[in-house]
Amino acid sequence: MLPTTSRSRSSSSSSRANPMFLQYFRRIVKWQQMDVEYTFWQMLNLCTSPKVVYQHTKYHKQTKNQWARDDPAFIVICSLLLAVATVAYCATYDHSGSHAVVVVVSVLLSHFLITGAVIATCCWFLTNSYLREEAPNSHVVEQRVEWLYTFDVHCNSFFPMFVLLYVIHYFLSPLLITHGFIPLLLSNLLFMVGASYYHYLNFLGYDVLPFLERTTFFLYPIGVVIVLSPILILSGFNPSRYFMNMYFSQRL
């Protein structure tokens, strides 16, 4: 009977996931159903008090019986803000309207959506395969990390990094892209803080799940970032110039 029960659980969980995805994507085109005010509250607190956001994630699990958001407002607003920021860069550093469109689409897909889907898939596989606690007995309901939740964690982690590396970086970019040690140092420090905070929020997102263990694994990339930063500074690598040259080489 146990294998039959296990199969029925997995099939019922997958059947629940499909309607959840369908409902989620339907709401993307229905702006009236999105909770915009709550989304901006989350964005603010992710920059100032991220643990509060994940405390509300627990409440969401208790009321909706799922860890992932059922409201796509966060992804939609984050995408719009990223597009606006990229347009600001294009208006300052680009000379071609058609090239600006390519840059906006490229940044939106490669920096946020596609990269986020890849990271979410890797984290989804890692957490479900290696970080779940062993059930003490066969009567305990098996819990798994939802893929949509791992993408939520990426989006949460991305937003403060967006504020640092797209918004604040925009205003500092005239200084950061110049030659010299000060721009080199400031650029590397800004990217180090942004990347470290991204991985810290990634850790908080998985640490809140009670059925995962060894979630400190998600803090390890911060050590790698901290070790790499002095090496990049000593080697003369300026990440601001590198990424700006990637898109606007004619103007730098």
PDB file of C-alpha atoms in Angstrom:
ATOM      1  CA  MET A   1       0.000   0.000   0.000  1.00  0.00           C
ATOM      2  CA  LEU A   2       2.857   2.453   0.729  1.00  0.00           C
ATOM      3  CA  PRO A   3       4.131   2.752  -2.851  1.00  0.00           C
ATOM      4  CA  THR A   4       0.571   3.304  -4.053  1.00  0.00           C
ATOM      5  CA  THR A   5       0.110   6.069  -1.485  1.00  0.00           C
ATOM      6  CA  SER A   6       3.388   7.688  -2.518  1.00  0.00           C
ATOM      7  CA  ARG A   7       2.422   7.670  -6.179  1.00  0.00           C
ATOM      8  CA  SER A   8      -0.980   9.143  -5.403  1.00  0.00           C
ATOM      9  CA  ARG A   9       0.625  11.917  -3.374  1.00  0.00           C
ATOM     10  CA  SER A  10       3.066  12.841  -6.120  1.00  0.00           C
ATOM     11  CA  SER A  11       0.355  12.745  -8.787  1.00  0.00           C
ATOM     12  CA  SER A  12      -1.994  14.884  -6.678  1.00  0.00           C
ATOM     13  CA  SER A  13       0.796  17.387  -6.008  1.00  0.00           C
ATOM     14  CA  SER A  14       1.589  17.684  -9.719  1.00  0.00           C
ATOM     15  CA  SER A  15      -2.113  18.074 -10.511  1.00  0.00           C
ATOM     16  CA  ARG A  16      -2.288  20.936  -7.998  1.00  0.00           C
ATOM     17  CA  ALA A  17       0.791  22.559  -9.545  1.00  0.00           C
ATOM     18  CA  ASN A  18      -0.647  22.768 -13.050  1.00  0.00           C
ATOM     19  CA  PRO A  19      -3.765  24.832 -12.130  1.00  0.00           C
ATOM     20  CA  MET A  20      -1.553  27.028  -9.939  1.00  0.00           C
ATOM     21  CA  PHE A  21       0.693  27.861 -12.927  1.00  0.00           C
ATOM     22  CA  LEU A  22      -2.312  28.463 -15.186  1.00  0.00           C
ATOM     23  CA  GLN A  23      -3.974  30.781 -12.685  1.00  0.00           C
ATOM     24  CA  TYR A  24      -0.669  32.576 -12.105  1.00  0.00           C
ATOM     25  CA  PHE A  25      -0.102  33.288 -15.792  1.00  0.00           C
ATOM     26  CA  ARG A  26      -3.732  34.354 -16.313  1.00  0.00           C
ATOM     27  CA  ARG A  27      -3.355  37.022 -13.625  1.00  0.00           C
ATOM     28  CA  ILE A  28      -0.320  38.541 -15.401  1.00  0.00           C
ATOM     29  CA  VAL A  29      -2.636  40.153 -17.966  1.00  0.00           C
ATOM     30  CA  LYS A  30      -5.198  41.202 -15.338  1.00  0.00           C
ATOM     31  CA  TRP A  31      -3.688  44.220 -13.618  1.00  0.00           C
ATOM     32  CA  GLN A  32      -6.820  44.787 -11.499  1.00  0.00           C
ATOM     33  CA  GLN A  33      -6.245  41.480  -9.678  1.00  0.00           C
ATOM     34  CA  MET A  34      -2.689  42.339  -8.659  1.00  0.00           C
ATOM     35  CA  ASP A  35      -1.938  43.620  -5.162  1.00  0.00           C
ATOM     36  CA  VAL A  36       0.373  46.464  -6.160  1.00  0.00           C
ATOM     37  CA  GLU A  37       0.452  48.123  -2.735  1.00  0.00           C
ATOM     38  CA  TYR A  38       1.565  44.911  -1.006  1.00  0.00           C
ATOM     39  CA  THR A  39       4.194  44.370  -3.721  1.00  0.00           C
ATOM     40  CA  PHE A  40       5.770  47.780  -3.092  1.00  0.00           C
ATOM     41  CA  TRP A  41       5.674  47.053   0.650  1.00  0.00           C
ATOM     42  CA  GLN A  42       7.620  43.839  -0.002  1.00  0.00           C
ATOM     43  CA  MET A  43      10.137  45.635  -2.209  1.00  0.00           C
ATOM     44  CA  LEU A  44      10.790  48.260   0.450  1.00  0.00           C
ATOM     45  CA  ASN A  45      11.203  45.698   3.211  1.00  0.00           C
ATOM     46  CA  LEU A  46      13.473  43.479   1.116  1.00  0.00           C
ATOM     47  CA  CYS A  47      15.904  46.395   1.143  1.00  0.00           C
ATOM     48  CA  THR A  48      15.500  47.232   4.829  1.00  0.00           C
ATOM     49  CA  SER A  49      14.007  44.272   6.764  1.00  0.00           C
ATOM     50  CA  PRO A  50      14.037  41.144   4.575  1.00  0.00           C
ATOM     51  CA  LYS A  51      13.243  38.788   7.451  1.00  0.00           C
ATOM     52  CA  VAL A  52       9.866  40.502   7.832  1.00  0.00           C
ATOM     53  CA  VAL A  53       9.014  39.585   4.232  1.00  0.00           C
ATOM     54  CA  TYR A  54       9.797  35.925   4.829  1.00  0.00           C
ATOM     55  CA  GLN A  55       7.820  35.975   8.062  1.00  0.00           C
ATOM     56  CA  HIS A  56       4.831  36.922   5.911  1.00  0.00           C
ATOM     57  CA  THR A  57       5.725  34.026   3.613  1.00  0.00           C
ATOM     58  CA  LYS A  58       4.969  31.717   6.553  1.00  0.00           C
ATOM     59  CA  TYR A  59       1.563  33.349   6.959  1.00  0.00           C
ATOM     60  CA  HIS A  60       0.941  32.898   3.247  1.00  0.00           C
ATOM     61  CA  LYS A  61       1.667  29.182   3.583  1.00  0.00           C
ATOM     62  CA  GLN A  62      -0.808  28.897   6.453  1.00  0.00           C
ATOM     63  CA  THR A  63      -3.607  30.692   4.588  1.00  0.00           C
ATOM     64  CA  LYS A  64      -3.040  29.582   0.954  1.00  0.00           C
ATOM     65  CA  ASN A  65      -1.343  26.205   1.575  1.00  0.00           C
ATOM     66  CA  GLN A  66       1.531  27.073  -0.757  1.00  0.00           C
ATOM     67  CA  TRP A  67       4.869  28.806  -0.284  1.00  0.00           C
ATOM     68  CA  ALA A  68       4.918  30.523  -3.673  1.00  0.00           C
ATOM     69  CA  ARG A  69       3.091  33.754  -4.405  1.00  0.00           C
ATOM     70  CA  ASP A  70      -0.180  33.430  -6.272  1.00  0.00           C
ATOM     71  CA  ASP A  71       0.117  37.059  -7.398  1.00  0.00           C
ATOM     72  CA  PRO A  72       2.481  37.867 -10.316  1.00  0.00           C
ATOM     73  CA  ALA A  73       2.591  41.568  -9.406  1.00  0.00           C
ATOM     74  CA  PHE A  74       6.153  41.348  -8.064  1.00  0.00           C
ATOM     75  CA  ILE A  75       7.538  39.932 -11.330  1.00  0.00           C
ATOM     76  CA  VAL A  76       5.557  42.389 -13.472  1.00  0.00           C
ATOM     77  CA  ILE A  77       6.563  45.478 -11.480  1.00  0.00           C
ATOM     78  CA  CYS A  78      10.184  44.361 -11.169  1.00  0.00           C
ATOM     79  CA  SER A  79      10.317  43.817 -14.950  1.00  0.00           C
ATOM     80  CA  LEU A  80       8.839  47.260 -15.593  1.00  0.00           C
ATOM     81  CA  LEU A  81      11.300  48.944 -13.230  1.00  0.00           C
ATOM     82  CA  LEU A  82      14.203  47.114 -14.853  1.00  0.00           C
ATOM     83  CA  ALA A  83      12.999  48.186 -18.300  1.00  0.00           C
ATOM     84  CA  VAL A  84      12.704  51.823 -17.173  1.00  0.00           C
ATOM     85  CA  ALA A  85      16.195  51.754 -15.666  1.00  0.00           C
ATOM     86  CA  THR A  86      17.621  50.263 -18.853  1.00  0.00           C
ATOM     87  CA  VAL A  87      15.880  52.948 -20.931  1.00  0.00           C
ATOM     88  CA  ALA A  88      17.564  55.561 -18.717  1.00  0.00           C
ATOM     89  CA  TYR A  89      20.970  54.010 -19.465  1.00  0.00           C
ATOM     90  CA  CYS A  90      20.164  53.947 -23.188  1.00  0.00           C
ATOM     91  CA  ALA A  91      19.054  57.586 -23.143  1.00  0.00           C
ATOM     92  CA  THR A  92      22.365  58.557 -21.551  1.00  0.00           C
ATOM     93  CA  TYR A  93      24.851  56.291 -23.293  1.00  0.00           C
ATOM     94  CA  ASP A  94      23.223  55.047 -26.499  1.00  0.00           C
ATOM     95  CA  HIS A  95      22.813  56.752 -29.871  1.00  0.00           C
ATOM     96  CA  SER A  96      20.358  54.453 -31.648  1.00  0.00           C
ATOM     97  CA  GLY A  97      16.691  53.850 -30.874  1.00  0.00           C
ATOM     98  CA  SER A  98      16.697  50.406 -32.461  1.00  0.00           C
ATOM     99  CA  HIS A  99      19.792  49.393 -30.498  1.00  0.00           C
ATOM    100  CA  ALA A 100      18.140  50.674 -27.321  1.00  0.00           C
ATOM    101  CA  VAL A 101      15.187  48.335 -27.889  1.00  0.00           C
ATOM    102  CA  VAL A 102      17.607  45.415 -28.297  1.00  0.00           C
ATOM    103  CA  VAL A 103      19.415  46.399 -25.090  1.00  0.00           C
ATOM    104  CA  VAL A 104      16.181  46.663 -23.080  1.00  0.00           C
ATOM    105  CA  VAL A 105      14.922  43.260 -24.248  1.00  0.00           C
ATOM    106  CA  SER A 106      18.356  41.691 -23.752  1.00  0.00           C
ATOM    107  CA  VAL A 107      18.742  43.016 -20.202  1.00  0.00           C
ATOM    108  CA  LEU A 108      15.195  42.033 -19.241  1.00  0.00           C
ATOM    109  CA  LEU A 109      15.609  38.475 -20.498  1.00  0.00           C
ATOM    110  CA  SER A 110      19.255  37.721 -19.749  1.00  0.00           C
ATOM    111  CA  HIS A 111      19.688  39.617 -16.473  1.00  0.00           C
ATOM    112  CA  PHE A 112      16.354  38.817 -14.866  1.00  0.00           C
ATOM    113  CA  LEU A 113      13.984  36.296 -16.430  1.00  0.00           C
ATOM    114  CA  ILE A 114      16.152  33.664 -18.140  1.00  0.00           C
ATOM    115  CA  THR A 115      18.957  33.838 -15.583  1.00  0.00           C
ATOM    116  CA  GLY A 116      16.349  33.713 -12.828  1.00  0.00           C
ATOM    117  CA  ALA A 117      14.687  30.647 -14.352  1.00  0.00           C
ATOM    118  CA  VAL A 118      18.054  28.870 -14.564  1.00  0.00           C
ATOM    119  CA  ILE A 119      18.984  29.769 -10.980  1.00  0.00           C
ATOM    120  CA  ALA A 120      15.509  28.790  -9.745  1.00  0.00           C
ATOM    121  CA  THR A 121      15.714  25.433 -11.513  1.00  0.00           C
ATOM    122  CA  CYS A 122      19.148  24.701 -10.027  1.00  0.00           C
ATOM    123  CA  CYS A 123      17.980  25.646  -6.526  1.00  0.00           C
ATOM    124  CA  TRP A 124      14.759  23.657  -6.968  1.00  0.00           C
ATOM    125  CA  PHE A 125      16.743  20.552  -7.910  1.00  0.00           C
ATOM    126  CA  LEU A 126      19.347  21.076  -5.175  1.00  0.00           C
ATOM    127  CA  THR A 127      16.861  21.642  -2.352  1.00  0.00           C
ATOM    128  CA  ASN A 128      14.540  18.776  -3.286  1.00  0.00           C
ATOM    129  CA  SER A 129      17.364  16.319  -3.975  1.00  0.00           C
ATOM    130  CA  TYR A 130      19.869  17.045  -1.208  1.00  0.00           C
ATOM    131  CA  LEU A 131      18.615  19.520   1.418  1.00  0.00           C
ATOM    132  CA  ARG A 132      15.255  18.082   2.492  1.00  0.00           C
ATOM    133  CA  GLU A 133      15.040  16.542   5.930  1.00  0.00           C
ATOM    134  CA  GLU A 134      14.390  12.816   6.038  1.00  0.00           C
ATOM    135  CA  ALA A 135      10.822  12.048   7.105  1.00  0.00           C
ATOM    136  CA  PRO A 136      10.855  10.366  10.555  1.00  0.00           C
ATOM    137  CA  ASN A 137       8.183   7.866   9.449  1.00  0.00           C
ATOM    138  CA  SER A 138       6.049   6.973   6.450  1.00  0.00           C
ATOM    139  CA  HIS A 139       2.958   8.683   7.901  1.00  0.00           C
ATOM    140  CA  VAL A 140       4.450  12.180   7.592  1.00  0.00           C
ATOM    141  CA  VAL A 141       3.283  14.075   4.515  1.00  0.00           C
ATOM    142  CA  GLU A 142       6.201  14.632   2.160  1.00  0.00           C
ATOM    143  CA  GLN A 143       6.992  18.298   1.523  1.00  0.00           C
ATOM    144  CA  ARG A 144       8.809  19.580  -1.542  1.00  0.00           C
ATOM    145  CA  VAL A 145      10.036  22.994  -2.641  1.00  0.00           C
ATOM    146  CA  GLU A 146       7.801  24.456  -5.343  1.00  0.00           C
ATOM    147  CA  TRP A 147       9.599  25.645  -8.487  1.00  0.00           C
ATOM    148  CA  LEU A 148       7.542  28.821  -8.460  1.00  0.00           C
ATOM    149  CA  TYR A 149       8.746  29.497  -4.919  1.00  0.00           C
ATOM    150  CA  THR A 150      12.388  29.200  -5.980  1.00  0.00           C
ATOM    151  CA  PHE A 151      11.685  31.787  -8.690  1.00  0.00           C
ATOM    152  CA  ASP A 152      10.034  33.991  -6.037  1.00  0.00           C
ATOM    153  CA  VAL A 153      13.218  33.733  -3.971  1.00  0.00           C
ATOM    154  CA  HIS A 154      15.265  34.821  -6.988  1.00  0.00           C
ATOM    155  CA  CYS A 155      12.948  37.791  -7.590  1.00  0.00           C
ATOM    156  CA  ASN A 156      13.153  38.806  -3.927  1.00  0.00           C
ATOM    157  CA  SER A 157      16.938  38.575  -4.010  1.00  0.00           C
ATOM    158  CA  PHE A 158      17.180  40.406  -7.321  1.00  0.00           C
ATOM    159  CA  PHE A 159      15.298  43.554  -6.326  1.00  0.00           C
ATOM    160  CA  PRO A 160      17.777  45.016  -3.759  1.00  0.00           C
ATOM    161  CA  MET A 161      20.587  44.123  -6.169  1.00  0.00           C
ATOM    162  CA  PHE A 162      18.648  45.976  -8.861  1.00  0.00           C
ATOM    163  CA  VAL A 163      18.499  49.067  -6.640  1.00  0.00           C
ATOM    164  CA  LEU A 164      22.259  48.925  -6.097  1.00  0.00           C
ATOM    165  CA  LEU A 165      23.565  47.831  -9.494  1.00  0.00           C
ATOM    166  CA  TYR A 166      21.042  49.512 -11.781  1.00  0.00           C
ATOM    167  CA  VAL A 167      19.605  52.557  -9.991  1.00  0.00           C
ATOM    168  CA  ILE A 168      22.410  53.764  -7.701  1.00  0.00           C
ATOM    169  CA  HIS A 169      24.962  52.581 -10.250  1.00  0.00           C
ATOM    170  CA  TYR A 170      23.271  54.761 -12.897  1.00  0.00           C
ATOM    171  CA  PHE A 171      23.856  57.937 -10.903  1.00  0.00           C
ATOM    172  CA  LEU A 172      27.440  56.931 -10.077  1.00  0.00           C
ATOM    173  CA  SER A 173      28.252  55.629 -13.567  1.00  0.00           C
ATOM    174  CA  PRO A 174      29.938  58.846 -14.840  1.00  0.00           C
ATOM    175  CA  LEU A 175      32.518  58.313 -12.093  1.00  0.00           C
ATOM    176  CA  LEU A 176      32.621  54.496 -12.115  1.00  0.00           C
ATOM    177  CA  ILE A 177      33.431  54.144 -15.832  1.00  0.00           C
ATOM    178  CA  THR A 178      36.406  56.485 -15.716  1.00  0.00           C
ATOM    179  CA  HIS A 179      39.974  55.252 -15.381  1.00  0.00           C
ATOM    180  CA  GLY A 180      41.751  55.315 -12.040  1.00  0.00           C
ATOM    181  CA  PHE A 181      41.972  53.467  -8.760  1.00  0.00           C
ATOM    182  CA  ILE A 182      39.023  55.175  -7.017  1.00  0.00           C
ATOM    183  CA  PRO A 183      36.476  54.234  -9.727  1.00  0.00           C
ATOM    184  CA  LEU A 184      37.969  50.733  -9.821  1.00  0.00           C
ATOM    185  CA  LEU A 185      37.631  50.353  -6.034  1.00  0.00           C
ATOM    186  CA  LEU A 186      34.123  51.814  -5.815  1.00  0.00           C
ATOM    187  CA  SER A 187      32.851  49.728  -8.711  1.00  0.00           C
ATOM    188  CA  ASN A 188      34.117  46.480  -7.217  1.00  0.00           C
ATOM    189  CA  LEU A 189      32.754  47.362  -3.769  1.00  0.00           C
ATOM    190  CA  LEU A 190      29.325  48.146  -5.215  1.00  0.00           C
ATOM    191  CA  PHE A 191      29.189  44.865  -7.123  1.00  0.00           C
ATOM    192  CA  MET A 192      30.497  42.951  -4.100  1.00  0.00           C
ATOM    193  CA  VAL A 193      27.760  44.359  -1.835  1.00  0.00           C
ATOM    194  CA  GLY A 194      25.068  43.736  -4.471  1.00  0.00           C
ATOM    195  CA  ALA A 195      26.102  40.128  -5.135  1.00  0.00           C
ATOM    196  CA  SER A 196      26.559  39.364  -1.418  1.00  0.00           C
ATOM    197  CA  TYR A 197      23.140  40.747  -0.524  1.00  0.00           C
ATOM    198  CA  TYR A 198      21.588  38.716  -3.334  1.00  0.00           C
ATOM    199  CA  HIS A 199      22.995  35.478  -1.890  1.00  0.00           C
ATOM    200  CA  TYR A 200      22.070  36.483   1.665  1.00  0.00           C
ATOM    201  CA  LEU A 201      18.426  36.927   0.637  1.00  0.00           C
ATOM    202  CA  ASN A 202      18.650  33.656  -1.254  1.00  0.00           C
ATOM    203  CA  PHE A 203      19.677  32.014   2.020  1.00  0.00           C
ATOM    204  CA  LEU A 204      16.789  33.622   3.942  1.00  0.00           C
ATOM    205  CA  GLY A 205      14.325  32.373   1.339  1.00  0.00           C
ATOM    206  CA  TYR A 206      15.291  28.736   1.850  1.00  0.00           C
ATOM    207  CA  ASP A 207      16.080  28.965   5.552  1.00  0.00           C
ATOM    208  CA  VAL A 208      12.433  29.827   6.247  1.00  0.00           C
ATOM    209  CA  LEU A 209      11.305  26.435   4.916  1.00  0.00           C
ATOM    210  CA  PRO A 210      11.040  24.138   7.979  1.00  0.00           C
ATOM    211  CA  PHE A 211      11.617  20.927   6.016  1.00  0.00           C
ATOM    212  CA  LEU A 212      15.034  21.956   4.659  1.00  0.00           C
ATOM    213  CA  GLU A 213      18.353  21.472   6.417  1.00  0.00           C
ATOM    214  CA  ARG A 214      21.922  22.701   5.787  1.00  0.00           C
ATOM    215  CA  THR A 215      20.568  25.875   4.170  1.00  0.00           C
ATOM    216  CA  THR A 216      23.788  27.690   5.144  1.00  0.00           C
ATOM    217  CA  PHE A 217      25.034  26.232   1.855  1.00  0.00           C
ATOM    218  CA  PHE A 218      23.440  29.273   0.194  1.00  0.00           C
ATOM    219  CA  LEU A 219      25.785  31.571   2.135  1.00  0.00           C
ATOM    220  CA  TYR A 220      28.941  30.019   0.662  1.00  0.00           C
ATOM    221  CA  PRO A 221      28.877  32.149  -2.529  1.00  0.00           C
ATOM    222  CA  ILE A 222      29.284  35.256  -0.334  1.00  0.00           C
ATOM    223  CA  GLY A 223      32.699  33.968   0.730  1.00  0.00           C
ATOM    224  CA  VAL A 224      33.622  33.444  -2.909  1.00  0.00           C
ATOM    225  CA  VAL A 225      32.540  37.010  -3.754  1.00  0.00           C
ATOM    226  CA  ILE A 226      34.550  38.475  -0.864  1.00  0.00           C
ATOM    227  CA  VAL A 227      37.671  36.528  -1.863  1.00  0.00           C
ATOM    228  CA  LEU A 228      37.341  37.429  -5.549  1.00  0.00           C
ATOM    229  CA  SER A 229      36.839  41.166  -5.010  1.00  0.00           C
ATOM    230  CA  PRO A 230      40.434  42.001  -3.891  1.00  0.00           C
ATOM    231  CA  ILE A 231      41.764  39.815  -6.704  1.00  0.00           C
ATOM    232  CA  LEU A 232      39.712  41.733  -9.262  1.00  0.00           C
ATOM    233  CA  ILE A 233      40.812  45.063  -7.796  1.00  0.00           C
ATOM    234  CA  LEU A 234      44.498  44.085  -7.922  1.00  0.00           C
ATOM    235  CA  SER A 235      44.089  42.831 -11.480  1.00  0.00           C
ATOM    236  CA  GLY A 236      42.565  46.156 -12.543  1.00  0.00           C
ATOM    237  CA  PHE A 237      39.175  44.730 -13.519  1.00  0.00           C
ATOM    238  CA  ASN A 238      36.394  47.324 -13.401  1.00  0.00           C
ATOM    239  CA  PRO A 239      32.978  45.580 -13.582  1.00  0.00           C
ATOM    240  CA  SER A 240      31.206  48.844 -14.393  1.00  0.00           C
ATOM    241  CA  ARG A 241      33.358  49.464 -17.453  1.00  0.00           C
ATOM    242  CA  TYR A 242      33.054  45.825 -18.466  1.00  0.00           C
ATOM    243  CA  PHE A 243      29.257  45.743 -18.472  1.00  0.00           C
ATOM    244  CA  MET A 244      28.858  49.239 -19.892  1.00  0.00           C
ATOM    245  CA  ASN A 245      31.246  48.393 -22.712  1.00  0.00           C
ATOM    246  CA  MET A 246      29.227  45.274 -23.398  1.00  0.00           C
ATOM    247  CA  TYR A 247      26.189  47.372 -24.341  1.00  0.00           C
ATOM    248  CA  PHE A 248      27.471  50.887 -25.045  1.00  0.00           C
ATOM    249  CA  SER A 249      31.063  50.443 -26.226  1.00  0.00           C
ATOM    250  CA  GLN A 250      30.729  53.243 -28.791  1.00  0.00           C
ATOM    251  CA  ARG A 251      30.089  55.845 -26.101  1.00  0.00           C
ATOM    252  CA  LEU A 252      32.776  54.889 -23.548  1.00  0.00           C
TER     253      LEU A 252
END
